[in-house]
Amino acid sequence: MRASRSGNVPFAKVTSACHELLASRDWSKALTVALSAEENVFATIRVRAIANADLSFVVYTSGRRTEELLLRRCTDFGMTGREVDIVRLLCTGLSNAEIADFLFISPRTVENHLRSVYAKAAVNRRTQLLYRLMA
């Protein structure tokens, strides 16, 4: 992705979205911003409270084609909405514990959902799942 002459436009858009989320105080929602219209690159930003009451931002970027492919493959495998949420976070490289914190569920629940996802996709490991979903 290229930055314009006036500065790093994608970074400014993400920063603006973070400020908007903080101002709204509704941290259950996510904001999606287009980073590059010609390249179909989008960012989804969420606020997450961490243990000591500080806030952090989770920014997930993807191209529209990548997101459409992921959703289509998840639908093909018959995944539920919550399983798709977990798979999306898994694709960003989060651990089971981080996914649990992000979704406000227990790590054991994440493991149960992943076990179901693995069975539906006929795989045994995360790497196999990611390959299967994106191939």
mmCIF file with all atom_site columns, C-alpha atoms in Angstrom, residues 30-102:
data_model
loop_
_atom_site.group_PDB
_atom_site.id
_atom_site.type_symbol
_atom_site.label_atom_id
_atom_site.label_alt_id
_atom_site.label_comp_id
_atom_site.label_asym_id
_atom_site.label_entity_id
_atom_site.label_seq_id
_atom_site.pdbx_PDB_ins_code
_atom_site.Cartn_x
_atom_site.Cartn_y
_atom_site.Cartn_z
_atom_site.occupancy
_atom_site.B_iso_or_equiv
_atom_site.pdbx_formal_charge
_atom_site.auth_seq_id
_atom_site.auth_comp_id
_atom_site.auth_asym_id
_atom_site.auth_atom_id
_atom_site.pdbx_PDB_model_num
ATOM 1  C CA . ALA A 1 30  ? -15.974 -2.487  15.833 1.00 0.00 ? 30  ALA A CA 1
ATOM 2  C CA . LEU A 1 31  ? -15.281 0.093   13.179 1.00 0.00 ? 31  LEU A CA 1
ATOM 3  C CA . THR A 1 32  ? -14.246 -0.803  9.657  1.00 0.00 ? 32  THR A CA 1
ATOM 4  C CA . VAL A 1 33  ? -12.360 1.710   7.545  1.00 0.00 ? 33  VAL A CA 1
ATOM 5  C CA . ALA A 1 34  ? -11.190 1.526   3.952  1.00 0.00 ? 34  ALA A CA 1
ATOM 6  C CA . LEU A 1 35  ? -7.423  1.971   3.873  1.00 0.00 ? 35  LEU A CA 1
ATOM 7  C CA . SER A 1 36  ? -7.019  1.747   0.131  1.00 0.00 ? 36  SER A CA 1
ATOM 8  C CA . ALA A 1 37  ? -10.031 1.765   -2.164 1.00 0.00 ? 37  ALA A CA 1
ATOM 9  C CA . GLU A 1 38  ? -8.069  0.827   -5.286 1.00 0.00 ? 38  GLU A CA 1
ATOM 10 C CA . GLU A 1 39  ? -6.432  -2.134  -3.554 1.00 0.00 ? 39  GLU A CA 1
ATOM 11 C CA . ASN A 1 40  ? -9.540  -3.180  -1.546 1.00 0.00 ? 40  ASN A CA 1
ATOM 12 C CA . VAL A 1 41  ? -7.702  -3.104  1.780  1.00 0.00 ? 41  VAL A CA 1
ATOM 13 C CA . PHE A 1 42  ? -9.763  -2.645  4.941  1.00 0.00 ? 42  PHE A CA 1
ATOM 14 C CA . ALA A 1 43  ? -9.052  -2.443  8.664  1.00 0.00 ? 43  ALA A CA 1
ATOM 15 C CA . THR A 1 44  ? -11.395 -3.485  11.457 1.00 0.00 ? 44  THR A CA 1
ATOM 16 C CA . ILE A 1 45  ? -10.600 -1.831  14.773 1.00 0.00 ? 45  ILE A CA 1
ATOM 17 C CA . ARG A 1 46  ? -11.825 -2.980  18.195 1.00 0.00 ? 46  ARG A CA 1
ATOM 18 C CA . VAL A 1 47  ? -11.125 -1.735  21.710 1.00 0.00 ? 47  VAL A CA 1
ATOM 19 C CA . ARG A 1 48  ? -10.093 -4.316  24.283 1.00 0.00 ? 48  ARG A CA 1
ATOM 20 C CA . ALA A 1 49  ? -9.780  -3.783  28.038 1.00 0.00 ? 49  ALA A CA 1
ATOM 21 C CA . ILE A 1 50  ? -6.752  -5.506  29.477 1.00 0.00 ? 50  ILE A CA 1
ATOM 22 C CA . ALA A 1 51  ? -6.181  -6.753  33.030 1.00 0.00 ? 51  ALA A CA 1
ATOM 23 C CA . ASN A 1 52  ? -5.052  -3.506  34.690 1.00 0.00 ? 52  ASN A CA 1
ATOM 24 C CA . ALA A 1 53  ? -8.036  -1.545  33.248 1.00 0.00 ? 53  ALA A CA 1
ATOM 25 C CA . ASP A 1 54  ? -5.962  -0.087  30.413 1.00 0.00 ? 54  ASP A CA 1
ATOM 26 C CA . LEU A 1 55  ? -7.364  -0.154  26.914 1.00 0.00 ? 55  LEU A CA 1
ATOM 27 C CA . SER A 1 56  ? -5.706  -1.539  23.825 1.00 0.00 ? 56  SER A CA 1
ATOM 28 C CA . PHE A 1 57  ? -6.722  -1.486  20.194 1.00 0.00 ? 57  PHE A CA 1
ATOM 29 C CA . VAL A 1 58  ? -6.836  -4.570  18.004 1.00 0.00 ? 58  VAL A CA 1
ATOM 30 C CA . VAL A 1 59  ? -6.507  -3.788  14.313 1.00 0.00 ? 59  VAL A CA 1
ATOM 31 C CA . TYR A 1 60  ? -7.284  -6.543  11.830 1.00 0.00 ? 60  TYR A CA 1
ATOM 32 C CA . THR A 1 61  ? -6.518  -5.764  8.203  1.00 0.00 ? 61  THR A CA 1
ATOM 33 C CA . SER A 1 62  ? -7.600  -7.680  5.164  1.00 0.00 ? 62  SER A CA 1
ATOM 34 C CA . GLY A 1 63  ? -8.416  -7.250  1.560  1.00 0.00 ? 63  GLY A CA 1
ATOM 35 C CA . ARG A 1 64  ? -12.029 -7.574  0.556  1.00 0.00 ? 64  ARG A CA 1
ATOM 36 C CA . ARG A 1 65  ? -11.212 -10.646 -1.529 1.00 0.00 ? 65  ARG A CA 1
ATOM 37 C CA . THR A 1 66  ? -9.472  -12.332 1.410  1.00 0.00 ? 66  THR A CA 1
ATOM 38 C CA . GLU A 1 67  ? -12.425 -11.658 3.721  1.00 0.00 ? 67  GLU A CA 1
ATOM 39 C CA . GLU A 1 68  ? -14.926 -12.871 1.121  1.00 0.00 ? 68  GLU A CA 1
ATOM 40 C CA . LEU A 1 69  ? -12.910 -16.053 0.564  1.00 0.00 ? 69  LEU A CA 1
ATOM 41 C CA . LEU A 1 70  ? -12.694 -16.701 4.309  1.00 0.00 ? 70  LEU A CA 1
ATOM 42 C CA . LEU A 1 71  ? -16.440 -16.177 4.807  1.00 0.00 ? 71  LEU A CA 1
ATOM 43 C CA . ARG A 1 72  ? -17.315 -18.359 1.819  1.00 0.00 ? 72  ARG A CA 1
ATOM 44 C CA . ARG A 1 73  ? -15.075 -21.193 3.031  1.00 0.00 ? 73  ARG A CA 1
ATOM 45 C CA . CYS A 1 74  ? -16.477 -20.954 6.579  1.00 0.00 ? 74  CYS A CA 1
ATOM 46 C CA . THR A 1 75  ? -19.994 -21.150 5.132  1.00 0.00 ? 75  THR A CA 1
ATOM 47 C CA . ASP A 1 76  ? -18.995 -24.116 2.969  1.00 0.00 ? 76  ASP A CA 1
ATOM 48 C CA . PHE A 1 77  ? -17.833 -25.934 6.112  1.00 0.00 ? 77  PHE A CA 1
ATOM 49 C CA . GLY A 1 78  ? -21.063 -25.062 7.949  1.00 0.00 ? 78  GLY A CA 1
ATOM 50 C CA . MET A 1 79  ? -19.505 -22.965 10.703 1.00 0.00 ? 79  MET A CA 1
ATOM 51 C CA . THR A 1 80  ? -21.644 -20.990 13.119 1.00 0.00 ? 80  THR A CA 1
ATOM 52 C CA . GLY A 1 81  ? -21.315 -17.230 13.546 1.00 0.00 ? 81  GLY A CA 1
ATOM 53 C CA . ARG A 1 82  ? -19.280 -17.622 16.742 1.00 0.00 ? 82  ARG A CA 1
ATOM 54 C CA . GLU A 1 83  ? -16.988 -20.137 15.071 1.00 0.00 ? 83  GLU A CA 1
ATOM 55 C CA . VAL A 1 84  ? -16.403 -17.641 12.247 1.00 0.00 ? 84  VAL A CA 1
ATOM 56 C CA . ASP A 1 85  ? -15.539 -14.957 14.844 1.00 0.00 ? 85  ASP A CA 1
ATOM 57 C CA . ILE A 1 86  ? -12.987 -17.299 16.392 1.00 0.00 ? 86  ILE A CA 1
ATOM 58 C CA . VAL A 1 87  ? -11.531 -18.253 12.996 1.00 0.00 ? 87  VAL A CA 1
ATOM 59 C CA . ARG A 1 88  ? -11.130 -14.570 12.059 1.00 0.00 ? 88  ARG A CA 1
ATOM 60 C CA . LEU A 1 89  ? -9.196  -13.925 15.255 1.00 0.00 ? 89  LEU A CA 1
ATOM 61 C CA . LEU A 1 90  ? -7.197  -17.097 14.737 1.00 0.00 ? 90  LEU A CA 1
ATOM 62 C CA . CYS A 1 91  ? -6.195  -15.761 11.310 1.00 0.00 ? 91  CYS A CA 1
ATOM 63 C CA . THR A 1 92  ? -4.712  -12.675 12.986 1.00 0.00 ? 92  THR A CA 1
ATOM 64 C CA . GLY A 1 93  ? -2.346  -14.870 14.979 1.00 0.00 ? 93  GLY A CA 1
ATOM 65 C CA . LEU A 1 94  ? -3.999  -14.610 18.399 1.00 0.00 ? 94  LEU A CA 1
ATOM 66 C CA . SER A 1 95  ? -3.623  -17.432 20.909 1.00 0.00 ? 95  SER A CA 1
ATOM 67 C CA . ASN A 1 96  ? -6.625  -19.205 22.454 1.00 0.00 ? 96  ASN A CA 1
ATOM 68 C CA . ALA A 1 97  ? -6.269  -17.115 25.623 1.00 0.00 ? 97  ALA A CA 1
ATOM 69 C CA . GLU A 1 98  ? -6.134  -13.867 23.618 1.00 0.00 ? 98  GLU A CA 1
ATOM 70 C CA . ILE A 1 99  ? -9.190  -14.903 21.590 1.00 0.00 ? 99  ILE A CA 1
ATOM 71 C CA . ALA A 1 100 ? -11.016 -15.675 24.842 1.00 0.00 ? 100 ALA A CA 1
ATOM 72 C CA . ASP A 1 101 ? -10.143 -12.245 26.273 1.00 0.00 ? 101 ASP A CA 1
ATOM 73 C CA . PHE A 1 102 ? -11.186 -10.516 23.082 1.00 0.00 ? 102 PHE A CA 1
#
